[in-house]
PDB file of C-alpha atoms in Angstrom:
ATOM      1  CA  MET V1118      51.839  72.867-131.745  1.00 44.00           C
ATOM      2  CA  GLY V1119      55.473  73.115-132.303  1.00 51.00           C
ATOM      3  CA  THR V1120      58.787  70.548-131.679  1.00 56.00           C
ATOM      4  CA  PRO V1121      59.309  69.235-128.213  1.00 61.00           C
ATOM      5  CA  GLU V1122      62.307  70.733-126.914  1.00 64.00           C
ATOM      6  CA  VAL V1123      65.658  67.740-126.581  1.00 73.00           C
ATOM      7  CA  ILE V1124      67.150  67.783-122.850  1.00 74.00           C
ATOM      8  CA  SER V1125      70.240  66.599-121.414  1.00 75.00           C
ATOM      9  CA  ALA V1126      71.026  64.872-118.480  1.00 76.00           C
ATOM     10  CA  ARG V1127      73.246  68.387-117.051  1.00 82.00           C
ATOM     11  CA  SER V1128      69.827  70.328-117.225  1.00 87.00           C
ATOM     12  CA  PRO V1129      68.679  72.008-114.308  1.00 89.00           C
ATOM     13  CA  ARG V1130      65.085  70.316-115.306  1.00 90.00           C
ATOM     14  CA  VAL V1131      66.545  66.943-115.117  1.00 91.00           C
ATOM     15  CA  ALA V1132      68.083  67.585-111.734  1.00 92.00           C
ATOM     16  CA  ALA V1133      65.117  69.585-110.130  1.00 93.00           C
ATOM     17  CA  ALA V1134      63.135  66.356-111.436  1.00 93.00           C
ATOM     18  CA  ARG V1135      65.250  63.770-109.987  1.00 92.00           C
ATOM     19  CA  ARG V1136      65.204  65.635-106.462  1.00 94.00           C
ATOM     20  CA  LEU V1137      61.592  64.349-106.781  1.00 95.00           C
ATOM     21  CA  ALA V1138      62.492  61.045-105.556  1.00 91.00           C
ATOM     22  CA  ARG V1139      63.336  62.211-101.950  1.00 93.00           C
ATOM     23  CA  ARG V1140      60.209  63.268 -99.759  1.00 93.00           C
ATOM     24  CA  ASN V1141      61.531  66.865 -98.561  1.00 95.00           C
ATOM     25  CA  PHE V1142      61.574  68.208-102.488  1.00 95.00           C
ATOM     26  CA  ARG V1143      58.235  66.984-102.975  1.00 95.00           C
ATOM     27  CA  GLY V1144      57.399  68.623-100.384  1.00 94.00           C
ATOM     28  CA  LYS V1145      59.130  71.685-100.408  1.00 95.00           C
ATOM     29  CA  GLU V1146      58.270  72.392-104.087  1.00 95.00           C
ATOM     30  CA  ARG V1147      54.977  70.466-104.229  1.00 96.00           C
ATOM     31  CA  ARG V1148      55.404  67.788-106.925  1.00 97.00           C
ATOM     32  CA  PHE V1149      55.399  64.458-107.995  1.00 97.00           C
ATOM     33  CA  LEU V1150      56.550  61.474-110.256  1.00 96.00           C
ATOM     34  CA  ALA V1151      54.524  60.149-112.304  1.00 95.00           C
ATOM     35  CA  GLU V1152      55.545  57.242-114.339  1.00 94.00           C
ATOM     36  CA  GLY V1153      55.246  55.015-117.559  1.00 92.00           C
ATOM     37  CA  PRO V1154      51.912  55.788-119.966  1.00 94.00           C
ATOM     38  CA  GLN V1155      49.010  54.526-117.845  1.00 93.00           C
ATOM     39  CA  ALA V1156      49.789  57.131-115.287  1.00 94.00           C
ATOM     40  CA  VAL V1157      51.064  59.789-117.576  1.00 95.00           C
ATOM     41  CA  ARG V1158      47.318  59.779-119.664  1.00 96.00           C
ATOM     42  CA  GLU V1159      45.569  59.631-116.406  1.00 96.00           C
ATOM     43  CA  ALA V1160      48.115  63.042-114.612  1.00 96.00           C
ATOM     44  CA  ALA V1161      47.385  64.556-118.896  1.00 96.00           C
ATOM     45  CA  GLY V1162      43.678  64.230-118.530  1.00 94.00           C
ATOM     46  CA  HIS V1163      43.557  65.652-114.584  1.00 94.00           C
ATOM     47  CA  ARG V1164      43.035  68.581-113.280  1.00 91.00           C
ATOM     48  CA  GLY V1165      43.224  70.149-109.185  1.00 86.00           C
ATOM     49  CA  SER V1166      40.482  71.595-107.479  1.00 80.00           C
ATOM     50  CA  ASP V1167      42.144  74.514-108.542  1.00 83.00           C
ATOM     51  CA  GLY V1168      41.120  74.362-112.309  1.00 86.00           C
ATOM     52  CA  GLU V1169      44.838  74.501-112.802  1.00 90.00           C
ATOM     53  CA  PRO V1170      46.114  71.236-114.580  1.00 94.00           C
ATOM     54  CA  THR V1171      47.998  68.518-113.069  1.00 96.00           C
ATOM     55  CA  LEU V1172      50.930  67.639-115.099  1.00 97.00           C
ATOM     56  CA  THR V1173      53.239  70.196-115.853  1.00 96.00           C
ATOM     57  CA  GLU V1174      56.049  68.569-117.245  1.00 95.00           C
ATOM     58  CA  LEU V1175      57.012  65.126-119.202  1.00 96.00           C
ATOM     59  CA  PHE V1176      60.135  63.622-120.025  1.00 95.00           C
ATOM     60  CA  ALA V1177      60.438  61.314-122.857  1.00 94.00           C
ATOM     61  CA  THR V1178      62.567  59.400-124.915  1.00 93.00           C
ATOM     62  CA  THR V1179      61.847  59.402-128.884  1.00 91.00           C
ATOM     63  CA  ASP V1180      60.908  55.635-128.608  1.00 92.00           C
ATOM     64  CA  ALA V1181      58.049  56.285-126.534  1.00 93.00           C
ATOM     65  CA  ALA V1182      57.036  59.811-128.035  1.00 93.00           C
ATOM     66  CA  GLU V1183      56.382  58.186-131.046  1.00 93.00           C
ATOM     67  CA  ARG V1184      54.749  54.637-129.547  1.00 95.00           C
ATOM     68  CA  TYR V1185      52.974  56.584-127.019  1.00 96.00           C
ATOM     69  CA  ALA V1186      51.563  59.768-129.556  1.00 95.00           C
ATOM     70  CA  ASP V1187      48.566  60.523-127.928  1.00 96.00           C
ATOM     71  CA  ILE V1188      49.686  60.326-124.384  1.00 96.00           C
ATOM     72  CA  VAL V1189      52.371  63.064-125.741  1.00 95.00           C
ATOM     73  CA  GLU V1190      49.773  65.251-127.684  1.00 95.00           C
ATOM     74  CA  ALA V1191      47.254  64.884-124.869  1.00 96.00           C
ATOM     75  CA  ALA V1192      50.033  66.449-122.144  1.00 95.00           C
ATOM     76  CA  ARG V1193      50.794  69.500-124.492  1.00 94.00           C
ATOM     77  CA  ALA V1194      46.998  70.147-125.107  1.00 94.00           C
ATOM     78  CA  SER V1195      47.149  70.533-121.298  1.00 92.00           C
ATOM     79  CA  GLY V1196      50.062  73.087-121.244  1.00 93.00           C
ATOM     80  CA  ALA V1197      52.435  70.538-120.291  1.00 94.00           C
ATOM     81  CA  ARG V1198      56.133  71.081-121.075  1.00 93.00           C
ATOM     82  CA  VAL V1199      57.178  67.810-123.426  1.00 94.00           C
ATOM     83  CA  HIS V1200      61.030  67.734-123.724  1.00 93.00           C
ATOM     84  CA  LEU V1201      62.811  64.547-125.596  1.00 93.00           C
ATOM     85  CA  ALA V1202      65.669  63.169-123.758  1.00 90.00           C
ATOM     86  CA  ASP V1203      67.957  59.906-124.126  1.00 89.00           C
ATOM     87  CA  ALA V1204      67.235  56.941-122.175  1.00 89.00           C
ATOM     88  CA  ASP V1205      70.094  57.001-120.019  1.00 89.00           C
ATOM     89  CA  VAL V1206      68.608  60.446-118.545  1.00 89.00           C
ATOM     90  CA  LEU V1207      65.551  58.878-117.647  1.00 89.00           C
ATOM     91  CA  ALA V1208      66.917  56.127-116.089  1.00 88.00           C
ATOM     92  CA  ASP V1209      68.693  58.355-114.082  1.00 87.00           C
ATOM     93  CA  VAL V1210      65.325  60.137-112.502  1.00 89.00           C
ATOM     94  CA  SER V1211      63.199  57.352-112.681  1.00 87.00           C
ATOM     95  CA  GLN V1212      62.666  55.291-110.081  1.00 78.00           C
ATOM     96  CA  THR V1213      61.861  51.272-111.821  1.00 78.00           C
ATOM     97  CA  VAL V1214      64.129  49.111-112.644  1.00 75.00           C
ATOM     98  CA  THR V1215      62.846  48.901-116.514  1.00 78.00           C
ATOM     99  CA  PRO V1216      61.484  52.509-117.236  1.00 79.00           C
ATOM    100  CA  GLN V1217      59.087  52.747-120.124  1.00 87.00           C
ATOM    101  CA  GLY V1218      60.288  56.045-121.489  1.00 92.00           C
ATOM    102  CA  LEU V1219      57.966  58.310-120.064  1.00 95.00           C
ATOM    103  CA  ILE V1220      58.022  60.081-117.029  1.00 95.00           C
ATOM    104  CA  GLY V1221      55.691  63.561-115.660  1.00 96.00           C
ATOM    105  CA  VAL V1222      56.358  66.190-113.182  1.00 97.00           C
ATOM    106  CA  CYS V1223      52.790  66.397-111.780  1.00 97.00           C
ATOM    107  CA  ARG V1224      51.158  69.148-109.133  1.00 97.00           C
ATOM    108  CA  PHE V1225      49.863  67.777-105.683  1.00 96.00           C
ATOM    109  CA  LEU V1226      46.408  67.287-106.237  1.00 95.00           C
ATOM    110  CA  ASP V1227      45.212  65.808-102.472  1.00 93.00           C
ATOM    111  CA  ALA V1228      41.894  67.545-100.965  1.00 93.00           C
ATOM    112  CA  PRO V1229      41.329  69.181 -98.085  1.00 94.00           C
ATOM    113  CA  PHE V1230      39.919  66.583 -95.495  1.00 96.00           C
ATOM    114  CA  GLU V1231      36.831  69.483 -95.061  1.00 96.00           C
ATOM    115  CA  GLU V1232      35.868  69.087 -98.704  1.00 94.00           C
ATOM    116  CA  ILE V1233      35.595  65.814 -98.721  1.00 95.00           C
ATOM    117  CA  LEU V1234      33.099  65.814 -96.182  1.00 97.00           C
ATOM    118  CA  ALA V1235      31.025  68.379 -97.996  1.00 96.00           C
ATOM    119  CA  ALA V1236      30.749  66.042-100.710  1.00 95.00           C
ATOM    120  CA  LYS V1237      28.585  63.317 -98.314  1.00 96.00           C
ATOM    121  CA  PRO V1238      30.536  60.704 -99.455  1.00 96.00           C
ATOM    122  CA  LYS V1239      29.036  57.298 -99.068  1.00 97.00           C
ATOM    123  CA  LEU V1240      32.664  54.983 -98.875  1.00 98.00           C
ATOM    124  CA  VAL V1241      35.422  55.628 -98.172  1.00 98.00           C
ATOM    125  CA  ALA V1242      39.196  53.958 -97.612  1.00 98.00           C
ATOM    126  CA  VAL V1243      40.691  55.357 -94.430  1.00 97.00           C
ATOM    127  CA  LEU V1244      44.762  54.321 -94.550  1.00 96.00           C
ATOM    128  CA  ALA V1245      45.012  54.694 -90.827  1.00 93.00           C
ATOM    129  CA  HIS V1246      48.535  53.008 -90.400  1.00 87.00           C
ATOM    130  CA  VAL V1247      49.770  51.661 -93.378  1.00 90.00           C
ATOM    131  CA  ARG V1248      53.655  52.305 -93.626  1.00 90.00           C
ATOM    132  CA  ASP V1249      54.159  49.833 -97.201  1.00 92.00           C
ATOM    133  CA  PRO V1250      53.883  52.403-100.279  1.00 93.00           C
ATOM    134  CA  GLY V1251      53.523  49.382-102.264  1.00 93.00           C
ATOM    135  CA  ASN V1252      49.993  48.328 -99.796  1.00 93.00           C
ATOM    136  CA  ALA V1253      49.564  52.190-100.372  1.00 94.00           C
ATOM    137  CA  GLY V1254      49.040  52.540-103.887  1.00 96.00           C
ATOM    138  CA  THR V1255      47.182  49.009-104.190  1.00 95.00           C
ATOM    139  CA  VAL V1256      44.371  49.782-102.051  1.00 96.00           C
ATOM    140  CA  LEU V1257      44.014  52.924-102.964  1.00 96.00           C
ATOM    141  CA  ARG V1258      43.768  51.056-106.845  1.00 96.00           C
ATOM    142  CA  CYS V1259      40.843  48.971-104.926  1.00 96.00           C
ATOM    143  CA  ALA V1260      39.229  51.824-103.561  1.00 97.00           C
ATOM    144  CA  ASP V1261      38.714  53.219-107.343  1.00 97.00           C
ATOM    145  CA  ALA V1262      37.515  49.979-108.450  1.00 97.00           C
ATOM    146  CA  ALA V1263      35.010  49.393-105.634  1.00 96.00           C
ATOM    147  CA  GLY V1264      33.679  53.048-106.208  1.00 97.00           C
ATOM    148  CA  ALA V1265      35.027  54.938-103.377  1.00 97.00           C
ATOM    149  CA  ASP V1266      34.094  58.473-102.692  1.00 97.00           C
ATOM    150  CA  ALA V1267      36.894  59.434-101.374  1.00 97.00           C
ATOM    151  CA  VAL V1268      40.940  57.883-100.252  1.00 97.00           C
ATOM    152  CA  VAL V1269      42.152  59.597 -96.191  1.00 97.00           C
ATOM    153  CA  LEU V1270      45.612  58.502 -95.569  1.00 96.00           C
ATOM    154  CA  THR V1271      46.076  59.652 -91.301  1.00 95.00           C
ATOM    155  CA  ASP V1272      49.287  61.611 -90.790  1.00 92.00           C
ATOM    156  CA  ALA V1273      50.724  58.084 -89.452  1.00 86.00           C
ATOM    157  CA  SER V1274      50.656  56.438 -92.837  1.00 90.00           C
ATOM    158  CA  VAL V1275      53.216  56.298 -96.101  1.00 92.00           C
ATOM    159  CA  ASP V1276      53.781  59.592 -98.077  1.00 93.00           C
ATOM    160  CA  LEU V1277      50.782  59.797-100.762  1.00 94.00           C
ATOM    161  CA  TYR V1278      53.801  60.728-103.339  1.00 96.00           C
ATOM    162  CA  ASN V1279      55.955  58.076-102.858  1.00 94.00           C
ATOM    163  CA  PRO V1280      56.855  56.841-106.246  1.00 92.00           C
ATOM    164  CA  LYS V1281      56.256  53.235-105.106  1.00 93.00           C
ATOM    165  CA  SER V1282      52.711  54.709-103.865  1.00 95.00           C
ATOM    166  CA  VAL V1283      52.015  56.725-107.668  1.00 95.00           C
ATOM    167  CA  ARG V1284      53.141  53.287-109.459  1.00 93.00           C
ATOM    168  CA  ALA V1285      50.466  51.101-107.202  1.00 94.00           C
ATOM    169  CA  SER V1286      47.809  52.808-108.072  1.00 95.00           C
ATOM    170  CA  ALA V1287      47.822  52.253-111.484  1.00 92.00           C
ATOM    171  CA  GLY V1288      46.430  56.226-112.384  1.00 93.00           C
ATOM    172  CA  SER V1289      43.836  55.562-109.693  1.00 95.00           C
ATOM    173  CA  LEU V1290      45.379  58.826-107.680  1.00 95.00           C
ATOM    174  CA  PHE V1291      44.334  61.042-110.559  1.00 96.00           C
ATOM    175  CA  HIS V1292      40.086  59.376-110.234  1.00 95.00           C
ATOM    176  CA  LEU V1293      39.238  60.010-106.730  1.00 94.00           C
ATOM    177  CA  PRO V1294      39.778  62.756-104.484  1.00 95.00           C
ATOM    178  CA  VAL V1295      42.283  62.123-101.408  1.00 96.00           C
ATOM    179  CA  THR V1296      43.430  63.981 -98.242  1.00 96.00           C
ATOM    180  CA  VAL V1297      46.482  63.439 -96.070  1.00 95.00           C
ATOM    181  CA  GLY V1298      47.659  63.973 -93.198  1.00 95.00           C
ATOM    182  CA  VAL V1299      44.663  64.127 -90.756  1.00 95.00           C
ATOM    183  CA  PRO V1300      44.746  62.070 -87.358  1.00 96.00           C
ATOM    184  CA  VAL V1301      42.929  58.774 -86.888  1.00 95.00           C
ATOM    185  CA  GLU V1302      40.772  60.732 -84.625  1.00 96.00           C
ATOM    186  CA  GLN V1303      39.934  63.636 -86.649  1.00 96.00           C
ATOM    187  CA  ALA V1304      39.305  61.809 -89.768  1.00 97.00           C
ATOM    188  CA  VAL V1305      37.199  59.561 -87.766  1.00 97.00           C
ATOM    189  CA  ARG V1306      34.897  62.472 -85.992  1.00 97.00           C
ATOM    190  CA  GLY V1307      34.433  64.163 -89.055  1.00 97.00           C
ATOM    191  CA  LEU V1308      33.123  61.540 -90.922  1.00 97.00           C
ATOM    192  CA  ARG V1309      31.032  60.323 -88.153  1.00 97.00           C
ATOM    193  CA  ASP V1310      29.422  63.671 -88.032  1.00 96.00           C
ATOM    194  CA  ALA V1311      29.139  63.024 -91.184  1.00 96.00           C
ATOM    195  CA  GLY V1312      26.888  60.603 -91.081  1.00 96.00           C
ATOM    196  CA  VAL V1313      29.060  57.722 -91.994  1.00 97.00           C
ATOM    197  CA  ARG V1314      29.056  54.142 -90.035  1.00 97.00           C
ATOM    198  CA  ILE V1315      32.909  53.657 -89.290  1.00 97.00           C
ATOM    199  CA  LEU V1316      34.156  50.211 -89.326  1.00 97.00           C
ATOM    200  CA  ALA V1317      37.954  48.719 -88.544  1.00 95.00           C
ATOM    201  CA  ALA V1318      38.958  46.048 -90.172  1.00 94.00           C
ATOM    202  CA  ASP V1319      41.316  43.391 -88.377  1.00 90.00           C
ATOM    203  CA  GLY V1320      41.441  39.924 -88.452  1.00 86.00           C
ATOM    204  CA  ALA V1321      40.897  39.551 -84.509  1.00 85.00           C
ATOM    205  CA  GLY V1322      37.371  41.872 -85.589  1.00 86.00           C
ATOM    206  CA  THR V1323      34.939  40.312 -83.417  1.00 89.00           C
ATOM    207  CA  ASP V1324      32.087  41.269 -86.145  1.00 92.00           C
ATOM    208  CA  ASP V1325      31.993  38.583 -88.971  1.00 92.00           C
ATOM    209  CA  LEU V1326      31.754  40.971 -92.618  1.00 94.00           C
ATOM    210  CA  ASP V1327      29.196  37.859 -93.594  1.00 93.00           C
ATOM    211  CA  ASP V1328      27.266  38.246 -90.421  1.00 91.00           C
ATOM    212  CA  GLU V1329      27.570  41.961 -91.140  1.00 91.00           C
ATOM    213  CA  LEU V1330      26.147  41.164 -94.849  1.00 92.00           C
ATOM    214  CA  ASP V1331      23.637  38.979 -93.925  1.00 90.00           C
ATOM    215  CA  ALA V1332      22.225  41.295 -90.889  1.00 90.00           C
ATOM    216  CA  GLY V1333      21.712  44.021 -94.121  1.00 89.00           C
ATOM    217  CA  THR V1334      23.909  46.775 -91.641  1.00 88.00           C
ATOM    218  CA  MET V1335      26.463  47.537 -94.694  1.00 91.00           C
ATOM    219  CA  GLY V1336      23.831  49.737 -96.557  1.00 92.00           C
ATOM    220  CA  GLY V1337      24.131  53.363 -95.682  1.00 94.00           C
ATOM    221  CA  PRO V1338      27.340  55.414 -95.761  1.00 96.00           C
ATOM    222  CA  THR V1339      30.624  53.979 -94.848  1.00 97.00           C
ATOM    223  CA  ALA V1340      34.295  54.398 -93.882  1.00 98.00           C
ATOM    224  CA  TRP V1341      36.459  51.486 -93.780  1.00 97.00           C
ATOM    225  CA  VAL V1342      39.416  52.022 -91.401  1.00 97.00           C
ATOM    226  CA  PHE V1343      42.595  49.952 -92.722  1.00 95.00           C
ATOM    227  CA  GLY V1344      45.824  49.241 -91.011  1.00 90.00           C
ATOM    228  CA  ASN V1345      49.201  48.093 -90.995  1.00 84.00           C
ATOM    229  CA  GLU V1346      49.865  44.432 -92.416  1.00 77.00           C
ATOM    230  CA  ALA V1347      52.253  43.324 -90.727  1.00 75.00           C
ATOM    231  CA  TRP V1348      49.984  44.292 -87.316  1.00 78.00           C
ATOM    232  CA  GLY V1349      47.110  45.465 -88.192  1.00 80.00           C
ATOM    233  CA  LEU V1350      45.810  48.372 -86.146  1.00 88.00           C
ATOM    234  CA  PRO V1351      46.204  49.699 -82.757  1.00 90.00           C
ATOM    235  CA  GLU V1352      43.747  49.186 -79.578  1.00 92.00           C
ATOM    236  CA  GLU V1353      42.674  52.548 -79.555  1.00 92.00           C
ATOM    237  CA  THR V1354      42.592  52.911 -83.782  1.00 92.00           C
ATOM    238  CA  ARG V1355      39.685  50.016 -83.215  1.00 93.00           C
ATOM    239  CA  ALA V1356      38.250  51.442 -79.948  1.00 94.00           C
ATOM    240  CA  LEU V1357      37.068  54.610 -82.455  1.00 95.00           C
ATOM    241  CA  ALA V1358      35.112  52.652 -84.878  1.00 95.00           C
ATOM    242  CA  ASP V1359      31.445  51.120 -84.912  1.00 95.00           C
ATOM    243  CA  ALA V1360      32.679  48.072 -85.290  1.00 95.00           C
ATOM    244  CA  VAL V1361      35.332  45.944 -85.806  1.00 95.00           C
ATOM    245  CA  VAL V1362      35.354  43.816 -88.594  1.00 94.00           C
ATOM    246  CA  ARG V1363      37.022  40.625 -90.304  1.00 92.00           C
ATOM    247  CA  VAL V1364      37.008  38.870 -93.180  1.00 92.00           C
ATOM    248  CA  PRO V1365      36.533  35.336 -93.018  1.00 90.00           C
ATOM    249  CA  ILE V1366      38.872  32.690 -93.573  1.00 88.00           C
ATOM    250  CA  HIS V1367      36.594  29.599 -94.756  1.00 89.00           C
ATOM    251  CA  GLY V1368      39.920  28.252 -96.248  1.00 89.00           C
ATOM    252  CA  ARG V1369      43.148  27.163 -94.763  1.00 84.00           C
ATOM    253  CA  ALA V1370      45.315  30.584 -95.709  1.00 85.00           C
ATOM    254  CA  GLU V1371      46.802  31.652 -92.638  1.00 81.00           C
ATOM    255  CA  SER V1372      45.792  35.310 -93.419  1.00 81.00           C
ATOM    256  CA  LEU V1373      44.689  37.526 -96.037  1.00 86.00           C
ATOM    257  CA  ASN V1374      47.396  40.426 -97.575  1.00 90.00           C
ATOM    258  CA  LEU V1375      45.985  44.580 -96.720  1.00 91.00           C
ATOM    259  CA  ALA V1376      45.191  44.873 -99.998  1.00 91.00           C
ATOM    260  CA  THR V1377      42.853  41.884-100.543  1.00 93.00           C
ATOM    261  CA  ALA V1378      40.956  42.393 -97.322  1.00 93.00           C
ATOM    262  CA  ALA V1379      40.879  45.782 -98.400  1.00 95.00           C
ATOM    263  CA  ALA V1380      39.531  44.660-102.011  1.00 95.00           C
ATOM    264  CA  VAL V1381      37.134  42.223-100.545  1.00 96.00           C
ATOM    265  CA  CYS V1382      35.672  44.810 -97.282  1.00 96.00           C
ATOM    266  CA  LEU V1383      35.110  48.204-100.231  1.00 97.00           C
ATOM    267  CA  TYR V1384      33.641  45.389-102.504  1.00 96.00           C
ATOM    268  CA  ALA V1385      30.819  44.385 -99.867  1.00 96.00           C
ATOM    269  CA  SER V1386      30.048  47.744 -99.036  1.00 96.00           C
ATOM    270  CA  ALA V1387      29.538  48.637-102.931  1.00 95.00           C
ATOM    271  CA  ARG V1388      27.683  45.676-103.302  1.00 94.00           C
ATOM    272  CA  ALA V1389      25.463  46.364-100.197  1.00 94.00           C
ATOM    273  CA  GLN V1390      24.895  50.138-100.948  1.00 93.00           C
ATOM    274  CA  ARG V1391      23.460  49.353-104.973  1.00 86.00           C
ATOM    275  CA  PRO V1392      19.926  48.758-105.375  1.00 76.00           C
ATOM    276  CA  ARG V1393      18.817  45.711-105.226  1.00 69.00           C
ATOM    277  CA  ARG V1394      17.530  45.143-109.116  1.00 64.00           C
ATOM    278  CA  THR V1395      13.918  44.032-109.457  1.00 59.00           C
ATOM    279  CA  GLY V1396      12.110  41.926-112.166  1.00 52.00           C
TER     280      GLY V1396
END
């Protein structure tokens, strides 16, 4: 399929990729960076709702291109333009301390909120006031692992395409529908109208997760609303939920971090929604 193009630090394509570290340029170009073999592999196999490939360009060092030849070939097969570059060029573009030799340029892939509702989701994670990009990406990864149908980032949450969010998702960004910029009231209203029960996760919640499971109330379509790790959910957001649920602390820990609490909540719903085994 031809020899990859060798590119220098002065190339306009390198400059364009470097600018994607900044949110305003990402929004203008509707492009973002995916770094490392896991993210690039998943990007190469992903197509947007319009059927077009998500990965448009790949920058690779010679060593990485040899080590991950299958990923480079998948990128080329998807239609991405592949560039070989020195390690210092990739280091200049990379947002990590130790670049892994592969950086992909990807099209935005968020889906319209209406598409998520039309798919009649059974399990949704709503990031209502999550400001830390690492937390956002990790919750997205947890939602993917728990089998959630979608993730919603409201307009009060961090940028989905922040490099730290993309890295923390460990490729899960490319696995399930994600919508962004939806006001929390609209998200709750839309999901509730679609028959989804709204549970707000909060350490000060009046309902206990164990009690919810024991009562058998978690088997239906559910959306979990998660807030800021430091100060939780605002009262006005908690008031929108059908129940405000706390994860019980059975030991002496002061609290759980956001990603751990999200994993517990999402897995609890996933287990409650599974058909019971018989025999």
